[in-house]
PDB file of C-alpha atoms in Angstrom:
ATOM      1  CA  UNK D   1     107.278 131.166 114.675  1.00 56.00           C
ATOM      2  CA  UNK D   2     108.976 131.426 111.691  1.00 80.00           C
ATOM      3  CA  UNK D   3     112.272 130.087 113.025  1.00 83.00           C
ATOM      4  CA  UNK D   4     110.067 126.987 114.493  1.00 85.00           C
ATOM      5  CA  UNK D   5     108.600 126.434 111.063  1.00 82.00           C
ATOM      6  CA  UNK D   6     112.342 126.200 109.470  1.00 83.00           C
ATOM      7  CA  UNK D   7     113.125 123.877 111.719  1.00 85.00           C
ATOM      8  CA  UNK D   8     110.369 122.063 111.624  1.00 84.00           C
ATOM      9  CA  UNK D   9     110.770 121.331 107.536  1.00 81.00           C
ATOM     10  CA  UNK D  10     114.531 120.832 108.155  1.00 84.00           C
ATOM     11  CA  UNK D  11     113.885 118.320 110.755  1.00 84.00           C
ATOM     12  CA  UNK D  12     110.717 117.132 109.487  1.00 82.00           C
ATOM     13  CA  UNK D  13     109.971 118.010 105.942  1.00 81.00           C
ATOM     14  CA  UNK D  14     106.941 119.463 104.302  1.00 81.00           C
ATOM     15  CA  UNK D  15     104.541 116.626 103.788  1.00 80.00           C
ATOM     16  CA  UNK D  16     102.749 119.077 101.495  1.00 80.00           C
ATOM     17  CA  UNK D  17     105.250 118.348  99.115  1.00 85.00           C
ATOM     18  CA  UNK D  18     104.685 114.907  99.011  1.00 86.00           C
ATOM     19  CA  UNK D  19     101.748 115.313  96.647  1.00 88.00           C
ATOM     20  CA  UNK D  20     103.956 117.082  94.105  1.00 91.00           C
ATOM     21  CA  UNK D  21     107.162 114.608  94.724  1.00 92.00           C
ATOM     22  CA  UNK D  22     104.650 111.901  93.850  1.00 92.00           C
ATOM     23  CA  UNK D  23     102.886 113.447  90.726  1.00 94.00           C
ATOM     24  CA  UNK D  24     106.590 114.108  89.383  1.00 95.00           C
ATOM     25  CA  UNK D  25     107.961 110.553  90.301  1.00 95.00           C
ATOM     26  CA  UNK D  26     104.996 108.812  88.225  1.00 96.00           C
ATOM     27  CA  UNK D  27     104.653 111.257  85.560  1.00 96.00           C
ATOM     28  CA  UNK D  28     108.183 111.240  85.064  1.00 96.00           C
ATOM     29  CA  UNK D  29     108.938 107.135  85.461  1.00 96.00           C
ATOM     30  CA  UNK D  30     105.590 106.716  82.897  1.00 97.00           C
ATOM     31  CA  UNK D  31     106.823 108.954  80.404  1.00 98.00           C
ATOM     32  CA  UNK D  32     110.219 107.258  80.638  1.00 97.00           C
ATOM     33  CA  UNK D  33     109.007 103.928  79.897  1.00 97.00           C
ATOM     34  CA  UNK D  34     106.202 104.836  77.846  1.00 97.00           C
ATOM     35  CA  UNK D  35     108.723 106.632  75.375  1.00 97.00           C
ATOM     36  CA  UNK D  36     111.224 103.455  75.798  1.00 95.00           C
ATOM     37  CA  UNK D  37     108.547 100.666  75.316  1.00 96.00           C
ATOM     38  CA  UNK D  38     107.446 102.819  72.396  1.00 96.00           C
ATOM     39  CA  UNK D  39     110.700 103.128  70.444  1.00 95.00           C
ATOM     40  CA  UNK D  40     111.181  99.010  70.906  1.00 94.00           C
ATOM     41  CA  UNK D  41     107.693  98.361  69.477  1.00 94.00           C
ATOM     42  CA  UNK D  42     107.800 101.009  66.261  1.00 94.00           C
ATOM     43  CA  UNK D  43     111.810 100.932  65.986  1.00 94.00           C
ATOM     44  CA  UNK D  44     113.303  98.666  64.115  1.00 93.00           C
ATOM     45  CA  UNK D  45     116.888  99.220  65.549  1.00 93.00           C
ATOM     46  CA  UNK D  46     115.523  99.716  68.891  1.00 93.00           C
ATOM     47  CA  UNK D  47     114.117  96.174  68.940  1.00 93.00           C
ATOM     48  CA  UNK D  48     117.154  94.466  67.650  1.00 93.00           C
ATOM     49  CA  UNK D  49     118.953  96.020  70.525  1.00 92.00           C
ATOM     50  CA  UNK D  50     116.198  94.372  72.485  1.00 92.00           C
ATOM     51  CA  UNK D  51     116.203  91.333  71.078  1.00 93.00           C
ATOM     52  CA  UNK D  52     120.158  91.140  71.001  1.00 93.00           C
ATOM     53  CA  UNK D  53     120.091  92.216  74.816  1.00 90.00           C
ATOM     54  CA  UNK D  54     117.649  89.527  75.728  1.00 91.00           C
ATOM     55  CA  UNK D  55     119.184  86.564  73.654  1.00 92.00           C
ATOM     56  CA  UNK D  56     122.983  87.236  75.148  1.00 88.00           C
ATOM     57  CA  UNK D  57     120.936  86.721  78.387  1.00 85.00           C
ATOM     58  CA  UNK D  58     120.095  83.760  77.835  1.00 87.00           C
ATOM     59  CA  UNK D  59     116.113  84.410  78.063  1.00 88.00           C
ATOM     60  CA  UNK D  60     113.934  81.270  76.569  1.00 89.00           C
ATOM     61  CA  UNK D  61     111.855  82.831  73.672  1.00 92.00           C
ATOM     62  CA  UNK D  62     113.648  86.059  72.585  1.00 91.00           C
ATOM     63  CA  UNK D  63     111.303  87.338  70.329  1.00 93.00           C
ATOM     64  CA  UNK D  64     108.092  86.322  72.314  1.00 93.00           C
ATOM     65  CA  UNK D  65     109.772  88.029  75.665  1.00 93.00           C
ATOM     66  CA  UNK D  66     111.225  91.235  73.282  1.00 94.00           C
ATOM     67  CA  UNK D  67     107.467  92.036  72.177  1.00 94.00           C
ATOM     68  CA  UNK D  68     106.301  91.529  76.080  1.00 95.00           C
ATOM     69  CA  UNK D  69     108.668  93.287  77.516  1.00 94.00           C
ATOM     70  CA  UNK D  70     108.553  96.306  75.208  1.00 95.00           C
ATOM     71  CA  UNK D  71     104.854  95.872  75.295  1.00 96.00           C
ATOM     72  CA  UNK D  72     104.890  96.184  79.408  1.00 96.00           C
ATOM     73  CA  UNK D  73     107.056  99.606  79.317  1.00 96.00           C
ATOM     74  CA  UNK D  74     104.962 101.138  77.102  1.00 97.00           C
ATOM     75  CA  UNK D  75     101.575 100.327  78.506  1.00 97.00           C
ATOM     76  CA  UNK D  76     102.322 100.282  82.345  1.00 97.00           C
ATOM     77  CA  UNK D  77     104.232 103.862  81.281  1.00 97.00           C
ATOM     78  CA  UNK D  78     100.764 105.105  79.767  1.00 97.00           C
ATOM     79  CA  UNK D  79      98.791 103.926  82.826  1.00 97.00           C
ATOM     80  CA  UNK D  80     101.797 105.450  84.957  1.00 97.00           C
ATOM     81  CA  UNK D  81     101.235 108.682  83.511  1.00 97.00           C
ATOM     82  CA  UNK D  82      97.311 109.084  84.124  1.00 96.00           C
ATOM     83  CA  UNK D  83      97.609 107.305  87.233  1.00 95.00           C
ATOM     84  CA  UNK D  84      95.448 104.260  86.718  1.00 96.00           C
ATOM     85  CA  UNK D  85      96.316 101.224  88.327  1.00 95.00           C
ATOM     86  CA  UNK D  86      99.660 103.081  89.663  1.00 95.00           C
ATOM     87  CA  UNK D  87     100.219 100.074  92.186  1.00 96.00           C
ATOM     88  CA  UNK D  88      99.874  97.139  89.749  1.00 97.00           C
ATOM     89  CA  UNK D  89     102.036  98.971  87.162  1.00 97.00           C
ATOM     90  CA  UNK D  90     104.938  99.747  89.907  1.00 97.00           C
ATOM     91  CA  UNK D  91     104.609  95.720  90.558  1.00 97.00           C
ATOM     92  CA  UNK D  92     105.562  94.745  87.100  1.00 96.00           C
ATOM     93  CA  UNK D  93     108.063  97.345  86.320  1.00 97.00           C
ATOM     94  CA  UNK D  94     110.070  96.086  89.866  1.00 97.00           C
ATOM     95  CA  UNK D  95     110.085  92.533  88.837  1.00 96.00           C
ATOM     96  CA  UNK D  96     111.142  94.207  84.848  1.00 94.00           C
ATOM     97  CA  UNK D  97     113.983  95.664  86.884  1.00 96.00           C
ATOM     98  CA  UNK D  98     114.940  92.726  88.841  1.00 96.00           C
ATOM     99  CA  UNK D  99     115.165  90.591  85.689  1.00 93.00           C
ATOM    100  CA  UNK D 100     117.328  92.990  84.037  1.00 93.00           C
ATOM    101  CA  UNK D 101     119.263  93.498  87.047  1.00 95.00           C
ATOM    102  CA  UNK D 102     120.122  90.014  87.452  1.00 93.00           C
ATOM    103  CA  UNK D 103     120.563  88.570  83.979  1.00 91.00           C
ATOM    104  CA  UNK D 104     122.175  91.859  82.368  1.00 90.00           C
ATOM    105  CA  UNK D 105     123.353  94.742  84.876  1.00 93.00           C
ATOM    106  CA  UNK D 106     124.988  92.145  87.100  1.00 93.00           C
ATOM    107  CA  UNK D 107     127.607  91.091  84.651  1.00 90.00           C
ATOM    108  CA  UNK D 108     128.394  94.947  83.692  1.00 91.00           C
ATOM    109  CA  UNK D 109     130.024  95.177  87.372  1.00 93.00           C
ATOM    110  CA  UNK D 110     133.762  94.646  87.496  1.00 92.00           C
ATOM    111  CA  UNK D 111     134.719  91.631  88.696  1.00 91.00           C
ATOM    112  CA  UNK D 112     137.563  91.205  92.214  1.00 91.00           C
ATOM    113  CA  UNK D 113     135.931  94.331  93.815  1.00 93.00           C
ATOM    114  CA  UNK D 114     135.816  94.761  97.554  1.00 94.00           C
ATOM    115  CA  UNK D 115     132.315  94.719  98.912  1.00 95.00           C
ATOM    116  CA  UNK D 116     132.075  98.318  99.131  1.00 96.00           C
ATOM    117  CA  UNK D 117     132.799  99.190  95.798  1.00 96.00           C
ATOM    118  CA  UNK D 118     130.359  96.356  94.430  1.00 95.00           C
ATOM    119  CA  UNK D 119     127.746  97.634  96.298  1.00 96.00           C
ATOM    120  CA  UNK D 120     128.920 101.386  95.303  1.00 96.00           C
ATOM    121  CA  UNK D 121     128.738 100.062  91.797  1.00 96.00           C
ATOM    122  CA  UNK D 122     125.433  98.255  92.240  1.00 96.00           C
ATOM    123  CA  UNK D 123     123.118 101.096  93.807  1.00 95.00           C
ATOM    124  CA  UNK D 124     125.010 103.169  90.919  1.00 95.00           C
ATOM    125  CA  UNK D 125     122.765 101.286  88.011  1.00 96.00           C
ATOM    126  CA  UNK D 126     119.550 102.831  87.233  1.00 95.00           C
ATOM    127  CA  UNK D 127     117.327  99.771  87.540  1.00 96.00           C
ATOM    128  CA  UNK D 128     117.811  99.853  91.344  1.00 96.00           C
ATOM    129  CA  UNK D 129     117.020 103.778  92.168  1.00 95.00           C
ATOM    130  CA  UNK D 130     113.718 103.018  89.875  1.00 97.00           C
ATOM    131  CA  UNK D 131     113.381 100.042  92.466  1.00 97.00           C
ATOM    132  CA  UNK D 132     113.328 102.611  95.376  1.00 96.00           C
ATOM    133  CA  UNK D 133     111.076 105.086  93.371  1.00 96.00           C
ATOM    134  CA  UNK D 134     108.268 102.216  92.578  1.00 97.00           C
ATOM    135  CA  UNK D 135     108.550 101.082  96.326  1.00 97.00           C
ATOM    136  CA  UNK D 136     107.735 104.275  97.333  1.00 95.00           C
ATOM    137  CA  UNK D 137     104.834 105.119  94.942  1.00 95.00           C
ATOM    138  CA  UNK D 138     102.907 102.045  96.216  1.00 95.00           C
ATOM    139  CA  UNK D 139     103.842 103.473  99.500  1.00 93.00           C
ATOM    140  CA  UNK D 140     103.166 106.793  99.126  1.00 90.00           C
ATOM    141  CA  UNK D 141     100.313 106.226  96.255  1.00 90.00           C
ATOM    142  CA  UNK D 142      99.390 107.576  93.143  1.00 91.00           C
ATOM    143  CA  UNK D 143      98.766 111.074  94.044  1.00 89.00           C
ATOM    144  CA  UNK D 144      95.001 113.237  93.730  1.00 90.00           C
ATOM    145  CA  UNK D 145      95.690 113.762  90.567  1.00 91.00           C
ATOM    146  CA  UNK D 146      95.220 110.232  89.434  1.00 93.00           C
ATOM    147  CA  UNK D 147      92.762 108.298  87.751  1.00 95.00           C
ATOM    148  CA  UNK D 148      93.361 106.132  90.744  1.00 94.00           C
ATOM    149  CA  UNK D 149      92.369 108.594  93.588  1.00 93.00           C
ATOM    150  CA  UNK D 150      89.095 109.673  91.688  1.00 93.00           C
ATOM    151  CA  UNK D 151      88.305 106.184  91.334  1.00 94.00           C
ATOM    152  CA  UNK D 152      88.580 105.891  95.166  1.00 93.00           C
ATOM    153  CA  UNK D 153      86.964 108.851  96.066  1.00 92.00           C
ATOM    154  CA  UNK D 154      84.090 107.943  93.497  1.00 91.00           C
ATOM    155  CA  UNK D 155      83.698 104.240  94.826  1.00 89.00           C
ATOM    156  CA  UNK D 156      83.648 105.166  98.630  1.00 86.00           C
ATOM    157  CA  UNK D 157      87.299 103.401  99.480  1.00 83.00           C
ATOM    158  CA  UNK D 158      88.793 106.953 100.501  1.00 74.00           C
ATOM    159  CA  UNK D 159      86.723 107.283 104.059  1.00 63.00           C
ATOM    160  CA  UNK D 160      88.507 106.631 106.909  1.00 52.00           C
ATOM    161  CA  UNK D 161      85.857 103.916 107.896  1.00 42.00           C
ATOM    162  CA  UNK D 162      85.228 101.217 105.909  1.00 45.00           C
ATOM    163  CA  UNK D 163      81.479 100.338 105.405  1.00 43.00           C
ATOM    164  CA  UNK D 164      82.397  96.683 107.316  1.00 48.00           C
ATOM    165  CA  UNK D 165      84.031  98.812 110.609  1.00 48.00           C
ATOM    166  CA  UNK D 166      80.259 100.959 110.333  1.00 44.00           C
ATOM    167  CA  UNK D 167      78.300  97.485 110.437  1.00 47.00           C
ATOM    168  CA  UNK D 168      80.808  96.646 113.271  1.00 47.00           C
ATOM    169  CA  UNK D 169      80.807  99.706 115.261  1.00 47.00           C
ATOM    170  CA  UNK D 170      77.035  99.923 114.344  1.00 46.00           C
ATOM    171  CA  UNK D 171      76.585  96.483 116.405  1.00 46.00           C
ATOM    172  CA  UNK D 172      78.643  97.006 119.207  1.00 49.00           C
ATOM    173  CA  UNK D 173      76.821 100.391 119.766  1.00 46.00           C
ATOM    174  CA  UNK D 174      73.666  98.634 120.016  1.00 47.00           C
ATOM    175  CA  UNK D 175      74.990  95.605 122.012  1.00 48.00           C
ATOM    176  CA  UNK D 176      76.155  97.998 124.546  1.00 49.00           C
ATOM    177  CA  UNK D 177      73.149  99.893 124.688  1.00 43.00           C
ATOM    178  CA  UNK D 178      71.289  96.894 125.183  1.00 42.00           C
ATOM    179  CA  UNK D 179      73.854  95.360 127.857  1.00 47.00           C
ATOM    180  CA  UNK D 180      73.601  98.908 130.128  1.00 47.00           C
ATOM    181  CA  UNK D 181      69.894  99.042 130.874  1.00 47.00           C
ATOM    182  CA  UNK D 182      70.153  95.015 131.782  1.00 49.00           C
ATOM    183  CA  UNK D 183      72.599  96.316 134.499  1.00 49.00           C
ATOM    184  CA  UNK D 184      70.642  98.821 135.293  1.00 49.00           C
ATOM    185  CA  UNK D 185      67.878  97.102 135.741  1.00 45.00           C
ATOM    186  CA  UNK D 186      69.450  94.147 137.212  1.00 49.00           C
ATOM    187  CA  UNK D 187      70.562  96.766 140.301  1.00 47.00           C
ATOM    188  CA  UNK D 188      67.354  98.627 140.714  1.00 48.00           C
ATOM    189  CA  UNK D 189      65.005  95.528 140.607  1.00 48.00           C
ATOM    190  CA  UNK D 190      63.427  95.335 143.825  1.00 50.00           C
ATOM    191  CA  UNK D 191      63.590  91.684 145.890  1.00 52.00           C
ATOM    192  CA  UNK D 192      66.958  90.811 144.597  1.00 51.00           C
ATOM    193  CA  UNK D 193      69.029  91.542 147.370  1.00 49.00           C
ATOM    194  CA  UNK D 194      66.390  89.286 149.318  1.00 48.00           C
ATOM    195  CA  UNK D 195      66.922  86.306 147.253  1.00 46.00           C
ATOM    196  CA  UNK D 196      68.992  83.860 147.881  1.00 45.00           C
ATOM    197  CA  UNK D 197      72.422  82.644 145.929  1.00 43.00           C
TER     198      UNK D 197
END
């Protein structure tokens, strides 16, 4: 047995794990951008390297799109972090990352490089492994130990039936209850096979 359950995680994995893998992902990604967001709001220098960053891009509105930025890392990394709204939050960090990706990150990759060192180069920058890891928190979701999941559970949206498939399955139930006796009856009712077509 325990050989089958060895292979059975190295084949397979442990989806028990997923609950931890999940809580560590968000925790981690919120504090990250939480702390960054922060430091480009309160810091000085840290916001002039913002600003700086966003005006060799070419972005309309540096300032404006400096405070909004900042202002999305640090409160989608809050909400990341106490799991509220998880999938919204993963939205607007992905399109954060393809912004950055293609109007900074881009231009950082050397130039006359065969295809597979571009694309070694490419899946090297950060902004596209946090790509994967926000894909698969709205996949996965925020984890039980969410704001999120108690939300849910609290609100009824966790049960495997919706309350629209009960009103459904509710009817049908009662349709075919009503439909069976009409056969039945329709069979044992004396004269019919006397009648005519």
């Amino acid at each position: 047995m325990k050989a089958n359950a060895l292979m059975r995680f190295i084949l397979s994995g442990n989806r028990s794990l997923e609950e931890f893998a999940a809580l560590l992902a968000r925790i981690s990604l919120g504090v990250f951008f939480a702390i960054s967001g922060g430091n480009k709001l309160l810091v000085a220098s840290q916001y002039k390297l913002m600003y700086e960053t966003i005006v060799g891009a070419g972005i309309l509105f540096p300032h404006v799109m400096a405070y909004f930025v900042s202002s999305v890392e640090f409160v989608c990394g809050c909400l990341l972090i106490i799991g509220l709204l998880s999938s919204l939050c993963c939205m607007a960090f992905i399109i954060d990352m393809i912004v950055a990706i293609t109007t900074v990150q881009l231009a950082t990759i050397t130039k006359g490089l065969s295809f597979i060192d571009w694309l070694d180069d490419f899946l090297y920058l950060p902004e596209v492994m946090y790509i994967i890891v926000f894909i698969w928190l709205i996949s996965s979701g925020p984890g039980r130990l969410s704001v999120d999941h108690w939300i849910t559970v609290r609100s009824g949206l966790l049960d495997g039936v919706s309350a629209d498939q009960q009103d459904t399955q509710a009817v049908g139930s009662r349709g075919r209850a009503v439909r069976r006796p009409r056969r039945r009856l329709h069979v044992a009712a004396p004269g019919d096979h006397g009648s005519s077509k």
